[in-house]
Amino acid sequence: MTTPKFSHPKFSRRMFSRRSFMRVAAAGVVLSAAFAAVPAHAEGVLRIAQQFGTLYTPFHVLREKGLIEKHGKELGIDIKVEWIRLSGGGAVNDALLSGSIDIASAGIGPFLTIWDKTRGTAQEVKIVGAFGAQPNFLLTNNPNVKTIKDFTEKDKIATPAAGVSVQARILQMAAEQAFGPGNAKKLDPLMVTLPHPDATAALIAGGTEITTHLSNPPFQNQALKDPKVHKVFSSYDILGGPATPTVAYTTVKFRQENPKTYKAFQDAFAEATKWVDENKKEAAEIYVKVEQSKLDPAFIAEVLSDPEVTYTLVPLGTIKFADFMNRIGAIKNKPTSWKEFTFEELHSASGS
């Protein structure tokens, strides 16, 4: 198979920092306006935020097939769905708390941060469902890096949100395992914030300060097709098995005030997840269409068919993240069960 190519331009050594700064600055202007006081709306409007990666394929499917609208009609309600693209859990959480979106999607790390912040308040947040279990790879184009102990100050590690994204938390967990208790943040000074598509382009192009990327599918699969790039570890190595790194969540208040809209979304999410698992070739075609991607649908189908990927709405391995984040002081509240931060529709399943 021909190696899929990204459409991103090659990066100069300084293009990364300037481009990232402008992206963040522009996002700040847009989000500041969007996060102004937003009036509460009645049933029938649903604003959803999503980020990058094939893990969001269920969202692409329910969007393309109009599943939220379908389930809404079955409940006797017409639902207008709006999609918002954000990068980084911090931006997503700000949007949810400001009332600019109704359904958030981000890594388990940012979710636990907002859950901890809102627990017991009028804005309490819980998980609607996970995006399935999938590994995240730490990739590098530095041939001298075999383990994380080989990094030097010259290596910059890209994550969607330095220090707080799920990828950042995985790297911190790896650092604690490698360097011992109290050293979870040893590699934090090497982290930089960069969306997955841009980080992948920088890693493949080479010649930039970005030598490493804690990635996700399909970006990690594409990067590994380049002979300059190799895998340092999989998140499954660090976590001791499969985990659901990304989740969809909303406020308890929204669920209570919009029961039909919430149920339509939850049912559509469940249907789309099951459909992707059973129709990976068609799901890949939908991903490419919705993303307007230049990647080969056959390559995306290969990514979706990875035996290490499990399609489930039930959170897995999330308590490991919660225990770690509580231990390092990132969250104050330590949940005793994954059911504490999920809605009851999930509680009959075997999660963790």
CSV table of C-alpha atoms in Angstrom, one decimal:
chain,number,residue,atom,x,y,z
A,1,MET,CA,0.0,0.0,0.0
A,2,THR,CA,1.3,3.5,-0.8
A,3,THR,CA,2.0,5.5,2.3
A,4,PRO,CA,-0.8,8.0,2.9
A,5,LYS,CA,0.3,11.6,2.7
A,6,PHE,CA,-0.9,14.5,4.8
A,7,SER,CA,-1.6,17.7,3.1
A,8,HIS,CA,0.2,19.8,5.7
A,9,PRO,CA,3.3,21.8,4.5
A,10,LYS,CA,6.7,21.0,5.7
A,11,PHE,CA,7.7,22.7,8.9
A,12,SER,CA,10.6,25.0,9.3
A,13,ARG,CA,12.4,25.0,12.7
A,14,ARG,CA,10.4,28.1,13.8
A,15,MET,CA,7.2,27.5,12.0
A,16,PHE,CA,5.9,25.2,14.8
A,17,SER,CA,6.0,27.9,17.6
A,18,ARG,CA,4.7,30.7,15.4
A,19,ARG,CA,1.9,28.6,13.9
A,20,SER,CA,0.9,27.2,17.3
A,21,PHE,CA,0.9,30.7,18.9
A,22,MET,CA,-1.3,32.0,16.1
A,23,ARG,CA,-3.7,29.0,16.4
A,24,VAL,CA,-4.1,29.5,20.1
A,25,ALA,CA,-4.5,33.2,19.8
A,26,ALA,CA,-7.1,32.9,17.1
A,27,ALA,CA,-8.9,30.2,19.1
A,28,GLY,CA,-8.9,32.5,22.1
A,29,VAL,CA,-10.6,35.3,20.2
A,30,VAL,CA,-13.3,33.0,18.8
A,31,LEU,CA,-13.9,31.1,22.0
A,32,SER,CA,-14.0,34.3,24.1
A,33,ALA,CA,-16.9,35.4,22.0
A,34,ALA,CA,-18.5,32.0,22.0
A,35,PHE,CA,-18.2,31.6,25.8
A,36,ALA,CA,-20.1,34.8,26.5
A,37,ALA,CA,-23.3,34.1,28.5
A,38,VAL,CA,-25.4,31.6,26.5
A,39,PRO,CA,-29.1,31.4,27.3
A,40,ALA,CA,-30.5,28.1,28.2
A,41,HIS,CA,-32.4,26.4,25.3
A,42,ALA,CA,-35.3,24.1,25.2
A,43,GLU,CA,-35.4,20.5,24.1
A,44,GLY,CA,-34.4,20.0,20.5
A,45,VAL,CA,-31.0,21.7,20.2
A,46,LEU,CA,-27.8,19.8,20.6
A,47,ARG,CA,-24.3,21.3,20.3
A,48,ILE,CA,-21.5,18.8,20.1
A,49,ALA,CA,-17.7,19.3,20.3
A,50,GLN,CA,-15.3,16.8,18.8
A,51,GLN,CA,-11.6,16.6,18.2
A,52,PHE,CA,-9.2,14.6,15.9
A,53,GLY,CA,-8.8,10.9,15.2
A,54,THR,CA,-10.5,7.8,14.0
A,55,LEU,CA,-11.7,7.2,17.6
A,56,TYR,CA,-14.4,9.8,16.7
A,57,THR,CA,-15.7,7.6,13.9
A,58,PRO,CA,-18.9,6.8,15.8
A,59,PHE,CA,-19.6,10.6,15.8
A,60,HIS,CA,-18.9,10.8,12.1
A,61,VAL,CA,-21.4,7.9,11.5
A,62,LEU,CA,-24.2,9.3,13.6
A,63,ARG,CA,-23.6,12.7,11.9
A,64,GLU,CA,-23.7,11.3,8.4
A,65,LYS,CA,-26.6,9.0,9.0
A,66,GLY,CA,-28.6,11.5,11.0
A,67,LEU,CA,-29.0,9.1,13.9
A,68,ILE,CA,-29.6,11.7,16.5
A,69,GLU,CA,-32.4,13.2,14.4
A,70,LYS,CA,-33.8,9.7,13.8
A,71,HIS,CA,-33.9,8.8,17.5
A,72,GLY,CA,-35.3,12.2,18.3
A,73,LYS,CA,-38.2,11.7,16.0
A,74,GLU,CA,-38.9,8.3,17.6
A,75,LEU,CA,-39.2,10.2,20.9
A,76,GLY,CA,-41.5,12.8,19.2
A,77,ILE,CA,-39.0,15.6,19.0
A,78,ASP,CA,-37.1,17.4,16.1
A,79,ILE,CA,-33.5,17.9,17.1
A,80,LYS,CA,-31.2,20.5,15.5
A,81,VAL,CA,-27.6,19.3,15.8
A,82,GLU,CA,-24.6,21.6,15.6
A,83,TRP,CA,-21.0,20.4,15.4
A,84,ILE,CA,-18.0,22.3,16.8
A,85,ARG,CA,-14.4,21.3,16.2
A,86,LEU,CA,-12.0,22.1,19.1
A,87,SER,CA,-8.5,20.8,20.0
A,88,GLY,CA,-7.5,20.1,23.6
A,89,GLY,CA,-9.5,19.2,26.6
A,90,GLY,CA,-9.1,22.6,28.2
A,91,ALA,CA,-10.9,24.3,25.4
A,92,VAL,CA,-13.6,21.7,25.4
A,93,ASN,CA,-14.1,22.0,29.2
A,94,ASP,CA,-14.3,25.8,29.0
A,95,ALA,CA,-16.9,25.5,26.2
A,96,LEU,CA,-19.0,23.1,28.3
A,97,LEU,CA,-18.9,25.1,31.5
A,98,SER,CA,-19.7,28.3,29.6
A,99,GLY,CA,-22.8,26.8,28.0
A,100,SER,CA,-21.4,27.0,24.5
A,101,ILE,CA,-21.8,23.3,23.9
A,102,ASP,CA,-23.9,20.5,25.3
A,103,ILE,CA,-21.9,17.4,24.6
A,104,ALA,CA,-18.1,17.5,25.2
A,105,SER,CA,-15.6,14.9,24.0
A,106,ALA,CA,-12.0,14.8,25.3
A,107,GLY,CA,-9.5,12.6,27.0
A,108,ILE,CA,-10.2,10.9,30.3
A,109,GLY,CA,-7.6,13.3,31.9
A,110,PRO,CA,-9.4,16.5,31.0
A,111,PHE,CA,-12.7,14.8,31.9
A,112,LEU,CA,-11.6,13.9,35.4
A,113,THR,CA,-10.3,17.4,35.9
A,114,ILE,CA,-13.8,18.9,35.1
A,115,TRP,CA,-15.6,16.2,37.1
A,116,ASP,CA,-13.4,17.0,40.1
A,117,LYS,CA,-14.0,20.7,39.7
A,118,THR,CA,-17.8,20.4,39.3
A,119,ARG,CA,-18.6,17.4,41.6
A,120,GLY,CA,-21.5,18.2,43.9
A,121,THR,CA,-22.3,21.5,42.2
A,122,ALA,CA,-25.0,22.7,39.8
A,123,GLN,CA,-22.7,22.1,36.9
A,124,GLU,CA,-21.7,18.5,37.8
A,125,VAL,CA,-20.4,16.6,34.8
A,126,LYS,CA,-20.6,12.9,34.0
A,127,ILE,CA,-19.7,10.5,31.2
A,128,VAL,CA,-22.3,9.6,28.6
A,129,GLY,CA,-20.1,7.0,26.9
A,130,ALA,CA,-16.6,6.1,25.9
A,131,PHE,CA,-15.2,6.1,22.3
A,132,GLY,CA,-13.8,2.6,22.7
A,133,ALA,CA,-10.5,1.1,23.9
A,134,GLN,CA,-7.5,2.0,21.7
A,135,PRO,CA,-3.8,2.3,22.3
A,136,ASN,CA,-1.9,5.6,22.1
A,137,PHE,CA,1.7,5.3,20.8
A,138,LEU,CA,4.7,7.4,21.9
A,139,LEU,CA,6.5,8.0,18.6
A,140,THR,CA,9.9,9.6,17.8
A,141,ASN,CA,12.1,10.4,14.8
A,142,ASN,CA,15.1,10.5,17.1
A,143,PRO,CA,17.1,7.3,16.5
A,144,ASN,CA,18.8,7.7,19.9
A,145,VAL,CA,15.6,7.4,21.9
A,146,LYS,CA,14.8,3.8,22.8
A,147,THR,CA,13.1,4.5,26.1
A,148,ILE,CA,11.9,7.7,27.8
A,149,LYS,CA,15.1,7.7,29.8
A,150,ASP,CA,16.9,8.7,26.6
A,151,PHE,CA,15.2,12.1,26.1
A,152,THR,CA,17.3,15.2,26.4
A,153,GLU,CA,16.4,18.9,26.5
A,154,LYS,CA,16.6,19.0,22.7
A,155,ASP,CA,13.6,16.7,22.4
A,156,LYS,CA,10.2,18.3,22.3
A,157,ILE,CA,7.2,16.0,22.8
A,158,ALA,CA,3.9,17.0,21.2
A,159,THR,CA,0.6,16.4,22.9
A,160,PRO,CA,-2.9,18.0,22.3
A,161,ALA,CA,-2.6,19.9,25.6
A,162,ALA,CA,0.7,19.9,27.4
A,163,GLY,CA,0.5,18.6,31.0
A,164,VAL,CA,-3.2,18.0,31.0
A,165,SER,CA,-4.4,16.0,28.0
A,166,VAL,CA,-4.9,12.2,28.3
A,167,GLN,CA,-1.6,11.8,26.3
A,168,ALA,CA,0.2,14.1,28.8
A,169,ARG,CA,-1.2,12.0,31.7
A,170,ILE,CA,0.0,8.8,30.0
A,171,LEU,CA,3.5,10.3,29.6
A,172,GLN,CA,3.4,11.3,33.3
A,173,MET,CA,2.4,7.8,34.3
A,174,ALA,CA,5.3,6.4,32.2
A,175,ALA,CA,7.7,8.8,33.8
A,176,GLU,CA,6.6,7.8,37.3
A,177,GLN,CA,7.2,4.1,36.3
A,178,ALA,CA,10.6,4.8,34.8
A,179,PHE,CA,12.0,7.4,37.2
A,180,GLY,CA,10.2,6.4,40.5
A,181,PRO,CA,7.6,8.0,42.8
A,182,GLY,CA,7.6,11.8,42.8
A,183,ASN,CA,9.0,12.0,39.2
A,184,ALA,CA,5.7,11.9,37.3
A,185,LYS,CA,6.3,15.4,35.9
A,186,LYS,CA,9.9,14.9,35.1
A,187,LEU,CA,9.3,15.2,31.3
A,188,ASP,CA,6.7,18.0,31.5
A,189,PRO,CA,9.3,20.6,30.5
A,190,LEU,CA,9.7,18.8,27.2
A,191,MET,CA,6.0,18.8,26.4
A,192,VAL,CA,4.5,21.2,23.8
A,193,THR,CA,0.9,21.7,22.7
A,194,LEU,CA,0.1,20.8,19.2
A,195,PRO,CA,-3.0,19.1,17.5
A,196,HIS,CA,-2.4,15.6,16.3
A,197,PRO,CA,-2.5,16.4,12.5
A,198,ASP,CA,0.2,19.1,12.9
A,199,ALA,CA,2.3,17.1,15.2
A,200,THR,CA,2.2,14.2,12.8
A,201,ALA,CA,3.2,16.4,9.9
A,202,ALA,CA,6.1,17.8,12.0
A,203,LEU,CA,7.3,14.4,13.0
A,204,ILE,CA,7.3,13.1,9.4
A,205,ALA,CA,8.9,16.2,7.9
A,206,GLY,CA,11.7,16.3,10.5
A,207,GLY,CA,14.0,19.3,10.9
A,208,THR,CA,11.8,20.9,13.6
A,209,GLU,CA,12.0,21.0,17.4
A,210,ILE,CA,9.3,18.4,17.5
A,211,THR,CA,11.1,15.0,17.7
A,212,THR,CA,8.3,13.1,19.5
A,213,HIS,CA,4.6,12.8,19.5
A,214,LEU,CA,2.2,10.9,21.9
A,215,SER,CA,-0.3,10.2,19.2
A,216,ASN,CA,-3.6,8.4,18.4
A,217,PRO,CA,-5.1,6.6,15.4
A,218,PRO,CA,-4.9,7.2,12.4
A,219,PHE,CA,-2.0,9.6,12.9
A,220,GLN,CA,0.2,7.1,14.7
A,221,ASN,CA,-0.4,4.4,12.1
A,222,GLN,CA,0.4,6.9,9.3
A,223,ALA,CA,3.6,8.1,11.0
A,224,LEU,CA,4.9,4.6,11.5
A,225,LYS,CA,4.8,4.1,7.7
A,226,ASP,CA,7.8,6.5,7.6
A,227,PRO,CA,11.1,4.7,8.2
A,228,LYS,CA,12.4,7.6,10.3
A,229,VAL,CA,9.7,7.1,12.9
A,230,HIS,CA,9.6,4.4,15.5
A,231,LYS,CA,7.5,3.5,18.5
A,232,VAL,CA,8.8,4.0,22.1
A,233,PHE,CA,5.9,2.5,23.9
A,234,SER,CA,2.1,1.9,23.7
A,235,SER,CA,-0.3,3.2,26.4
A,236,TYR,CA,-1.3,-0.4,26.9
A,237,ASP,CA,2.2,-1.1,28.1
A,238,ILE,CA,1.9,1.7,30.7
A,239,LEU,CA,-1.7,0.9,31.8
A,240,GLY,CA,-1.3,-2.8,31.8
A,241,GLY,CA,-3.9,-3.4,29.2
A,242,PRO,CA,-6.7,-1.8,27.2
A,243,ALA,CA,-8.3,1.5,28.3
A,244,THR,CA,-10.7,4.0,26.9
A,245,PRO,CA,-8.7,7.1,26.6
A,246,THR,CA,-11.4,9.4,25.3
A,247,VAL,CA,-15.0,10.0,26.4
A,248,ALA,CA,-18.2,12.0,25.7
A,249,TYR,CA,-19.7,13.8,28.6
A,250,THR,CA,-22.2,16.4,29.6
A,251,THR,CA,-23.7,18.1,32.7
A,252,VAL,CA,-26.2,16.5,35.0
A,253,LYS,CA,-28.3,19.7,34.5
A,254,PHE,CA,-28.4,19.3,30.8
A,255,ARG,CA,-29.6,15.7,31.0
A,256,GLN,CA,-32.3,16.6,33.5
A,257,GLU,CA,-33.6,19.6,31.6
A,258,ASN,CA,-33.4,17.9,28.2
A,259,PRO,CA,-34.3,14.2,28.8
A,260,LYS,CA,-35.5,13.5,25.2
A,261,THR,CA,-32.6,15.2,23.5
A,262,TYR,CA,-30.2,13.5,25.9
A,263,LYS,CA,-31.7,10.0,25.3
A,264,ALA,CA,-31.7,10.6,21.5
A,265,PHE,CA,-28.0,11.3,21.6
A,266,GLN,CA,-27.2,8.4,24.0
A,267,ASP,CA,-29.2,6.0,21.8
A,268,ALA,CA,-27.6,7.3,18.6
A,269,PHE,CA,-24.1,7.1,20.1
A,270,ALA,CA,-24.7,3.4,21.1
A,271,GLU,CA,-26.1,2.6,17.7
A,272,ALA,CA,-23.2,4.2,15.8
A,273,THR,CA,-20.6,2.5,18.0
A,274,LYS,CA,-22.2,-0.9,17.3
A,275,TRP,CA,-22.5,-0.1,13.6
A,276,VAL,CA,-18.8,0.9,13.3
A,277,ASP,CA,-17.8,-2.4,14.9
A,278,GLU,CA,-19.8,-4.3,12.3
A,279,ASN,CA,-19.1,-2.2,9.2
A,280,LYS,CA,-15.5,-1.0,9.3
A,281,LYS,CA,-15.1,-0.6,5.5
A,282,GLU,CA,-18.2,1.6,5.2
A,283,ALA,CA,-17.2,3.4,8.5
A,284,ALA,CA,-13.8,4.2,7.0
A,285,GLU,CA,-15.5,5.7,3.9
A,286,ILE,CA,-17.7,7.9,6.1
A,287,TYR,CA,-14.7,9.0,8.1
A,288,VAL,CA,-12.8,10.1,5.0
A,289,LYS,CA,-15.9,11.9,3.7
A,290,VAL,CA,-16.8,13.8,6.8
A,291,GLU,CA,-13.2,14.7,7.6
A,292,GLN,CA,-12.6,15.6,3.9
A,293,SER,CA,-9.4,13.6,4.4
A,294,LYS,CA,-6.9,12.7,1.7
A,295,LEU,CA,-6.1,9.4,3.4
A,296,ASP,CA,-7.0,6.2,1.6
A,297,PRO,CA,-10.3,4.7,2.9
A,298,ALA,CA,-8.6,1.3,2.8
A,299,PHE,CA,-5.9,2.6,5.2
A,300,ILE,CA,-8.6,3.9,7.6
A,301,ALA,CA,-10.4,0.6,7.4
A,302,GLU,CA,-7.1,-1.1,8.4
A,303,VAL,CA,-6.8,1.3,11.4
A,304,LEU,CA,-10.4,0.6,12.5
A,305,SER,CA,-9.8,-3.2,12.2
A,306,ASP,CA,-6.8,-3.1,14.5
A,307,PRO,CA,-7.2,-6.1,16.9
A,308,GLU,CA,-6.1,-3.9,19.8
A,309,VAL,CA,-9.2,-1.6,19.3
A,310,THR,CA,-12.4,-2.5,21.0
A,311,TYR,CA,-15.7,-0.6,20.3
A,312,THR,CA,-17.5,0.0,23.5
A,313,LEU,CA,-19.3,2.8,25.3
A,314,VAL,CA,-18.3,1.4,28.7
A,315,PRO,CA,-15.3,3.1,30.3
A,316,LEU,CA,-12.3,0.8,30.8
A,317,GLY,CA,-9.2,1.6,32.8
A,318,THR,CA,-10.5,5.0,33.9
A,319,ILE,CA,-10.0,4.4,37.6
A,320,LYS,CA,-6.2,3.9,37.0
A,321,PHE,CA,-6.2,7.5,35.6
A,322,ALA,CA,-8.2,8.8,38.5
A,323,ASP,CA,-6.0,7.1,41.1
A,324,PHE,CA,-2.9,8.5,39.4
A,325,MET,CA,-4.3,12.0,39.1
A,326,ASN,CA,-5.3,12.1,42.7
A,327,ARG,CA,-1.9,10.8,43.8
A,328,ILE,CA,-0.1,13.6,42.0
A,329,GLY,CA,-2.5,16.3,43.2
A,330,ALA,CA,-4.2,16.9,39.8
A,331,ILE,CA,-7.7,16.1,41.3
A,332,LYS,CA,-8.8,16.4,44.9
A,333,ASN,CA,-11.6,13.8,44.9
A,334,LYS,CA,-10.7,10.1,44.5
A,335,PRO,CA,-13.6,8.1,43.1
A,336,THR,CA,-14.0,4.6,44.5
A,337,SER,CA,-15.7,3.3,41.4
A,338,TRP,CA,-16.0,4.3,37.7
A,339,LYS,CA,-19.8,4.5,38.3
A,340,GLU,CA,-19.3,7.7,40.4
A,341,PHE,CA,-18.5,9.7,37.3
A,342,THR,CA,-20.8,8.0,34.7
A,343,PHE,CA,-24.5,8.1,34.0
A,344,GLU,CA,-26.5,5.1,35.1
A,345,GLU,CA,-27.3,3.9,31.6
A,346,LEU,CA,-23.7,2.4,31.7
A,347,HIS,CA,-23.9,0.9,35.1
A,348,SER,CA,-25.2,-2.6,34.2
A,349,ALA,CA,-22.0,-3.2,32.2
A,350,SER,CA,-18.6,-4.3,33.4
A,351,GLY,CA,-16.5,-1.2,33.4
A,352,SER,CA,-13.4,-0.1,35.2
